[in-house]
Short mmCIF file of N, CA and C in Angstrom, two decimals:
data_model
loop_
_atom_site.label_atom_id
_atom_site.label_comp_id
_atom_site.label_asym_id
_atom_site.label_seq_id
_atom_site.Cartn_x
_atom_site.Cartn_y
_atom_site.Cartn_z
N MET A 1 48.55 -8.84 -8.98
CA MET A 1 47.67 -8.17 -7.78
C MET A 1 46.92 -9.42 -7.05
N ALA A 2 46.32 -9.47 -6.08
CA ALA A 2 45.04 -10.10 -5.44
C ALA A 2 44.62 -9.43 -5.31
N ARG A 3 43.38 -9.92 -5.68
CA ARG A 3 41.76 -9.17 -5.17
C ARG A 3 41.79 -9.28 -3.65
N PRO A 4 41.38 -7.70 -3.59
CA PRO A 4 41.24 -7.36 -1.85
C PRO A 4 39.99 -8.35 -1.21
N LYS A 5 40.20 -9.02 -0.01
CA LYS A 5 39.08 -9.31 0.72
C LYS A 5 37.75 -8.54 1.29
N LYS A 6 37.05 -9.54 0.57
CA LYS A 6 35.36 -8.32 1.40
C LYS A 6 35.40 -8.40 2.76
N ASP A 7 34.65 -7.70 3.33
CA ASP A 7 34.47 -7.57 4.99
C ASP A 7 33.11 -8.33 5.23
N ILE A 8 33.33 -9.34 6.15
CA ILE A 8 32.27 -9.90 6.79
C ILE A 8 31.00 -9.35 6.45
N GLU A 9 30.78 -8.36 6.50
CA GLU A 9 29.39 -7.92 6.15
C GLU A 9 28.46 -8.91 4.86
N SER A 10 29.44 -8.50 4.22
CA SER A 10 29.28 -8.72 2.54
C SER A 10 29.80 -9.75 1.78
N LEU A 11 30.11 -11.05 2.74
CA LEU A 11 30.32 -12.71 2.27
C LEU A 11 28.79 -13.56 2.85
N LYS A 12 28.96 -14.05 1.32
CA LYS A 12 27.73 -14.84 1.46
C LYS A 12 27.83 -16.28 1.72
N ALA A 13 28.04 -15.90 3.61
CA ALA A 13 28.57 -17.47 4.09
C ALA A 13 27.78 -18.37 4.31
N ILE A 14 26.40 -17.51 4.37
CA ILE A 14 25.45 -18.84 5.06
C ILE A 14 24.68 -18.88 4.50
N ARG A 15 24.08 -20.58 4.33
CA ARG A 15 23.65 -20.98 2.87
C ARG A 15 22.02 -21.82 3.56
N VAL A 16 20.73 -21.36 2.60
CA VAL A 16 19.92 -21.76 3.34
C VAL A 16 19.09 -22.49 2.66
N ASN A 17 18.59 -23.97 2.41
CA ASN A 17 17.68 -24.28 1.50
C ASN A 17 16.43 -24.58 2.26
N VAL A 18 15.55 -25.04 1.08
CA VAL A 18 14.20 -24.06 1.33
C VAL A 18 13.53 -25.10 -0.17
N ARG A 19 12.84 -25.65 1.08
CA ARG A 19 12.06 -26.37 0.14
C ARG A 19 10.98 -26.13 -0.18
N MET A 20 10.12 -26.74 -1.89
CA MET A 20 8.89 -25.80 -2.01
C MET A 20 8.00 -26.89 -2.83
N THR A 21 7.32 -26.85 -3.37
CA THR A 21 6.16 -27.42 -4.64
C THR A 21 6.13 -27.20 -5.96
N VAL A 22 6.14 -27.90 -6.87
CA VAL A 22 6.78 -27.72 -7.96
C VAL A 22 6.25 -26.66 -8.65
N ASN A 23 4.56 -26.80 -8.10
CA ASN A 23 3.69 -25.29 -8.44
C ASN A 23 4.16 -23.91 -8.08
N GLU A 24 5.58 -24.08 -6.39
CA GLU A 24 5.69 -22.82 -6.13
C GLU A 24 7.04 -22.29 -6.45
N TYR A 25 8.07 -23.58 -7.37
CA TYR A 25 9.45 -23.80 -7.49
C TYR A 25 8.68 -22.71 -9.42
N LEU A 26 7.20 -23.15 -9.64
CA LEU A 26 6.97 -22.53 -11.17
C LEU A 26 6.74 -21.28 -11.32
N ILE A 27 6.34 -20.63 -10.39
CA ILE A 27 5.75 -19.21 -9.95
C ILE A 27 6.91 -18.93 -9.95
N VAL A 28 8.37 -19.00 -8.88
CA VAL A 28 9.36 -18.33 -8.19
C VAL A 28 10.27 -18.27 -9.87
N SER A 29 10.71 -19.51 -10.30
CA SER A 29 11.26 -19.40 -11.39
C SER A 29 10.64 -18.71 -12.25
N GLY A 30 9.23 -18.41 -13.12
CA GLY A 30 8.85 -17.60 -14.40
C GLY A 30 8.79 -16.24 -13.53
N ASN A 31 8.83 -15.71 -11.91
CA ASN A 31 9.18 -14.41 -11.98
C ASN A 31 10.29 -13.73 -12.54
N ALA A 32 10.98 -14.47 -11.50
CA ALA A 32 12.55 -14.33 -11.67
C ALA A 32 13.41 -14.14 -13.14
N ALA A 33 12.35 -15.11 -14.21
CA ALA A 33 12.87 -15.24 -15.48
C ALA A 33 12.06 -14.06 -16.03
N THR A 34 10.50 -13.37 -15.91
CA THR A 34 10.03 -12.54 -16.54
C THR A 34 11.42 -11.05 -15.93
N LEU A 35 11.96 -11.20 -15.03
CA LEU A 35 12.67 -10.15 -14.51
C LEU A 35 14.01 -10.03 -14.57
N GLY A 36 14.12 -11.47 -15.84
CA GLY A 36 15.93 -10.90 -16.20
C GLY A 36 16.41 -11.37 -15.09
N MET A 37 16.21 -12.40 -13.62
CA MET A 37 17.09 -12.55 -12.92
C MET A 37 17.63 -13.55 -12.19
N GLY A 38 18.21 -14.20 -11.59
CA GLY A 38 18.52 -15.35 -11.35
C GLY A 38 17.76 -15.90 -10.23
N ILE A 39 16.88 -17.01 -10.23
CA ILE A 39 16.12 -17.90 -8.70
C ILE A 39 16.61 -17.04 -7.34
N PRO A 40 18.24 -17.41 -7.14
CA PRO A 40 18.74 -16.60 -5.80
C PRO A 40 18.93 -15.25 -5.43
N ASP A 41 19.10 -14.76 -6.85
CA ASP A 41 18.87 -13.21 -6.35
C ASP A 41 17.52 -13.07 -6.20
N TYR A 42 16.37 -13.37 -7.23
CA TYR A 42 15.24 -13.14 -6.95
C TYR A 42 14.79 -13.28 -5.53
N ILE A 43 14.96 -14.20 -4.93
CA ILE A 43 14.80 -14.99 -4.09
C ILE A 43 15.13 -13.57 -2.53
N ARG A 44 16.62 -13.58 -3.22
CA ARG A 44 17.58 -12.56 -2.03
C ARG A 44 16.59 -11.31 -1.94
N LYS A 45 16.37 -10.64 -3.14
CA LYS A 45 16.15 -9.46 -2.97
C LYS A 45 14.47 -9.25 -2.52
N LYS A 46 13.72 -10.54 -2.65
CA LYS A 46 12.34 -10.43 -2.34
C LYS A 46 11.86 -10.91 -0.72
N VAL A 47 12.91 -11.55 -0.40
CA VAL A 47 12.72 -11.57 1.45
C VAL A 47 13.45 -10.41 1.97
N THR A 48 14.68 -9.75 1.16
CA THR A 48 15.13 -8.43 1.69
C THR A 48 13.85 -7.28 2.00
N GLY A 49 13.44 -7.46 0.74
CA GLY A 49 12.53 -6.29 0.98
C GLY A 49 13.30 -5.15 -0.13
N ARG A 50 14.22 -5.66 -0.67
CA ARG A 50 14.59 -4.72 -1.82
C ARG A 50 13.54 -4.72 -3.27
N PRO A 51 14.12 -3.21 -3.55
CA PRO A 51 13.18 -3.00 -5.05
C PRO A 51 13.46 -3.83 -5.93
N LEU A 52 12.40 -5.01 -6.19
CA LEU A 52 13.04 -5.73 -7.65
C LEU A 52 13.27 -4.61 -9.12
N PRO A 53 13.69 -4.93 -10.00
CA PRO A 53 13.73 -4.13 -11.25
C PRO A 53 12.31 -4.45 -12.26
N ARG A 54 12.51 -3.75 -12.85
CA ARG A 54 10.84 -3.36 -13.66
C ARG A 54 11.13 -4.62 -14.56
N THR A 55 9.84 -5.00 -15.02
CA THR A 55 10.17 -6.31 -15.55
C THR A 55 10.28 -5.59 -17.01
N LYS A 56 10.81 -6.52 -17.92
CA LYS A 56 11.28 -5.94 -19.12
C LYS A 56 10.16 -6.43 -20.10
N VAL A 57 9.83 -5.03 -21.04
CA VAL A 57 8.97 -5.49 -22.05
C VAL A 57 9.69 -5.44 -23.05
N THR A 58 9.17 -6.47 -24.10
CA THR A 58 8.99 -6.60 -25.81
C THR A 58 9.08 -5.03 -26.72
N PRO A 59 9.74 -5.14 -27.25
CA PRO A 59 9.16 -4.06 -27.81
C PRO A 59 7.91 -4.01 -28.80
N GLU A 60 7.52 -5.44 -28.75
CA GLU A 60 5.73 -5.72 -29.67
C GLU A 60 4.84 -5.26 -28.68
N ASP A 61 5.67 -5.90 -27.33
CA ASP A 61 4.39 -5.47 -26.37
C ASP A 61 4.27 -3.83 -25.98
N ARG A 62 5.21 -3.21 -25.92
CA ARG A 62 5.30 -1.95 -25.79
C ARG A 62 4.34 -1.24 -26.25
N ARG A 63 4.68 -1.74 -28.27
CA ARG A 63 3.65 -1.27 -29.36
C ARG A 63 2.34 -1.46 -28.75
N LEU A 64 1.78 -2.69 -28.89
CA LEU A 64 0.81 -2.86 -28.36
C LEU A 64 0.14 -1.91 -27.17
N PHE A 65 0.88 -1.58 -25.95
CA PHE A 65 0.19 -1.12 -25.36
C PHE A 65 -0.07 0.35 -25.69
N ILE A 66 0.55 0.93 -26.58
CA ILE A 66 0.70 2.00 -26.92
C ILE A 66 -0.74 2.33 -27.97
N GLU A 67 -0.52 1.13 -28.36
CA GLU A 67 -1.77 1.55 -28.95
C GLU A 67 -3.16 1.15 -28.48
N LEU A 68 -3.12 0.52 -27.75
CA LEU A 68 -4.67 0.18 -26.47
C LEU A 68 -4.53 1.75 -25.81
N SER A 69 -3.49 2.00 -25.61
CA SER A 69 -3.56 3.82 -24.68
C SER A 69 -4.43 4.54 -25.70
N ARG A 70 -4.02 4.13 -27.36
CA ARG A 70 -4.51 5.62 -28.29
C ARG A 70 -6.59 5.00 -28.28
N ILE A 71 -6.53 3.77 -28.35
CA ILE A 71 -7.62 3.32 -28.65
C ILE A 71 -8.13 3.94 -27.04
N GLY A 72 -7.84 3.39 -26.42
CA GLY A 72 -8.14 4.40 -25.02
C GLY A 72 -9.01 5.69 -25.07
N ASN A 73 -7.77 6.61 -25.66
CA ASN A 73 -7.94 7.91 -25.68
C ASN A 73 -9.26 8.49 -26.27
N ASN A 74 -9.15 7.49 -27.80
CA ASN A 74 -10.02 8.03 -28.72
C ASN A 74 -11.59 7.74 -27.88
N ILE A 75 -11.40 6.37 -27.08
CA ILE A 75 -12.92 6.59 -26.51
C ILE A 75 -13.53 7.41 -25.82
N ASN A 76 -12.27 7.83 -25.14
CA ASN A 76 -13.11 8.58 -24.25
C ASN A 76 -13.22 10.09 -24.70
N GLN A 77 -12.83 10.23 -26.25
CA GLN A 77 -13.15 11.66 -26.61
C GLN A 77 -14.50 11.38 -27.42
N LEU A 78 -14.56 10.10 -27.90
CA LEU A 78 -15.96 10.02 -28.26
C LEU A 78 -17.46 9.69 -27.36
N THR A 79 -16.96 9.77 -26.22
CA THR A 79 -17.91 9.93 -25.18
C THR A 79 -18.39 11.11 -24.72
N LYS A 80 -16.86 12.17 -24.44
CA LYS A 80 -17.04 13.44 -23.69
C LYS A 80 -17.80 14.15 -25.03
N ASN A 81 -17.26 13.58 -26.40
CA ASN A 81 -18.68 14.47 -27.65
C ASN A 81 -20.22 13.78 -27.64
N SER A 82 -19.70 13.12 -27.16
CA SER A 82 -21.60 12.09 -27.35
C SER A 82 -22.22 12.78 -26.09
N HIS A 83 -21.29 13.15 -24.55
CA HIS A 83 -21.96 13.67 -23.62
C HIS A 83 -22.52 15.31 -24.39
N LEU A 84 -21.78 15.95 -24.88
CA LEU A 84 -21.78 17.51 -25.97
C LEU A 84 -22.87 17.43 -26.92
N ARG A 85 -22.78 16.31 -27.67
CA ARG A 85 -24.19 16.19 -28.41
C ARG A 85 -23.33 17.10 -29.72
N MET A 86 -21.85 16.79 -29.66
CA MET A 86 -21.36 17.52 -30.77
C MET A 86 -21.48 16.27 -32.20
N HIS A 87 -21.90 15.42 -31.99
CA HIS A 87 -21.39 14.48 -33.53
C HIS A 87 -22.97 13.89 -33.81
N SER A 88 -23.35 13.69 -34.47
CA SER A 88 -24.46 13.14 -35.24
C SER A 88 -24.23 11.55 -34.81
N PRO A 89 -25.21 10.38 -34.45
CA PRO A 89 -25.01 9.31 -34.06
C PRO A 89 -24.44 8.56 -34.71
N LYS A 90 -24.60 8.97 -36.18
CA LYS A 90 -23.79 8.09 -37.46
C LYS A 90 -22.67 8.02 -37.61
N ILE A 91 -21.93 9.58 -36.98
CA ILE A 91 -20.50 8.94 -36.90
C ILE A 91 -20.00 8.68 -35.97
N LEU A 92 -20.76 8.89 -34.94
CA LEU A 92 -19.83 8.46 -34.03
C LEU A 92 -20.18 6.47 -34.11
N TYR A 93 -21.33 6.20 -34.16
CA TYR A 93 -21.55 4.33 -34.60
C TYR A 93 -20.21 4.15 -35.63
N ARG A 94 -20.27 4.98 -36.70
CA ARG A 94 -19.09 4.66 -37.61
C ARG A 94 -17.60 4.83 -36.72
N GLN A 95 -17.44 5.63 -36.04
CA GLN A 95 -15.88 5.58 -35.35
C GLN A 95 -15.24 4.28 -34.15
N LEU A 96 -17.13 3.86 -33.35
CA LEU A 96 -17.07 2.99 -32.64
C LEU A 96 -16.43 1.86 -33.48
N GLY A 97 -17.15 1.90 -34.45
CA GLY A 97 -17.10 0.37 -35.48
C GLY A 97 -16.01 0.31 -36.07
N GLU A 98 -14.44 1.68 -36.24
CA GLU A 98 -13.31 1.56 -36.58
C GLU A 98 -12.72 1.03 -35.23
N LEU A 99 -13.29 1.24 -33.79
CA LEU A 99 -12.15 1.42 -32.63
C LEU A 99 -12.43 0.01 -32.76
N GLN A 100 -13.71 -0.63 -32.88
CA GLN A 100 -14.16 -2.33 -32.49
C GLN A 100 -13.45 -3.42 -33.45
N HIS A 101 -12.76 -2.56 -34.78
CA HIS A 101 -12.10 -3.55 -35.81
C HIS A 101 -10.67 -3.38 -34.91
N LEU A 102 -10.04 -1.95 -34.73
CA LEU A 102 -8.86 -1.95 -34.04
C LEU A 102 -8.62 -3.07 -32.65
N LEU A 103 -9.22 -3.03 -32.01
CA LEU A 103 -9.05 -3.95 -30.64
C LEU A 103 -9.13 -5.09 -31.11
N GLN A 104 -10.45 -5.79 -32.22
CA GLN A 104 -10.29 -7.01 -32.44
C GLN A 104 -8.70 -7.76 -33.21
N GLU A 105 -8.30 -6.63 -34.02
CA GLU A 105 -6.76 -6.68 -34.52
C GLU A 105 -6.06 -6.82 -33.16
N LEU A 106 -5.54 -5.78 -32.64
CA LEU A 106 -4.56 -6.40 -31.42
C LEU A 106 -4.98 -7.79 -30.90
N LYS A 107 -6.15 -8.01 -30.40
CA LYS A 107 -6.75 -9.04 -29.75
C LYS A 107 -5.82 -10.18 -30.46
N SER A 108 -6.50 -10.70 -31.31
CA SER A 108 -5.94 -11.76 -32.43
C SER A 108 -3.78 -11.45 -32.63
N ASN A 109 -3.07 -10.05 -32.05
CA ASN A 109 -2.04 -10.75 -32.47
C ASN A 109 -1.66 -10.74 -30.89
N ILE A 110 -2.27 -10.31 -30.13
CA ILE A 110 -2.04 -11.00 -28.93
C ILE A 110 -2.41 -12.41 -28.74
N THR A 111 -2.95 -13.09 -28.97
CA THR A 111 -3.59 -14.18 -29.38
C THR A 111 -2.47 -14.87 -30.26
N ASN A 112 -2.01 -14.33 -31.05
CA ASN A 112 -1.36 -15.31 -32.06
C ASN A 112 0.36 -15.23 -31.85
N LYS A 113 0.13 -14.18 -30.42
CA LYS A 113 1.92 -14.47 -30.34
C LYS A 113 2.26 -15.39 -29.44
#
């Protein structure tokens, strides 16, 4: 059985050639690769205003984002406690030192990646 014919509106019958600089091409191809799409599909969706898929996040990056979120939460809690004067300055200084150490580890993980 033959494949059914497409209607005229869904055919991709018109071809458009676009010239771009090397830098523009590198940007477009990088954006398309980040989204896991081909360059023609990326340009077609971008030009027509259709939504692009979300950026794919690697499991390692997701873990780093979660850890950074936790550190931010800890900083907010320490700030609130210091404003309420619930902790002594020595305890806050120690906790801030621990957070600084965690941030340094995350920074080195990201740069070594």
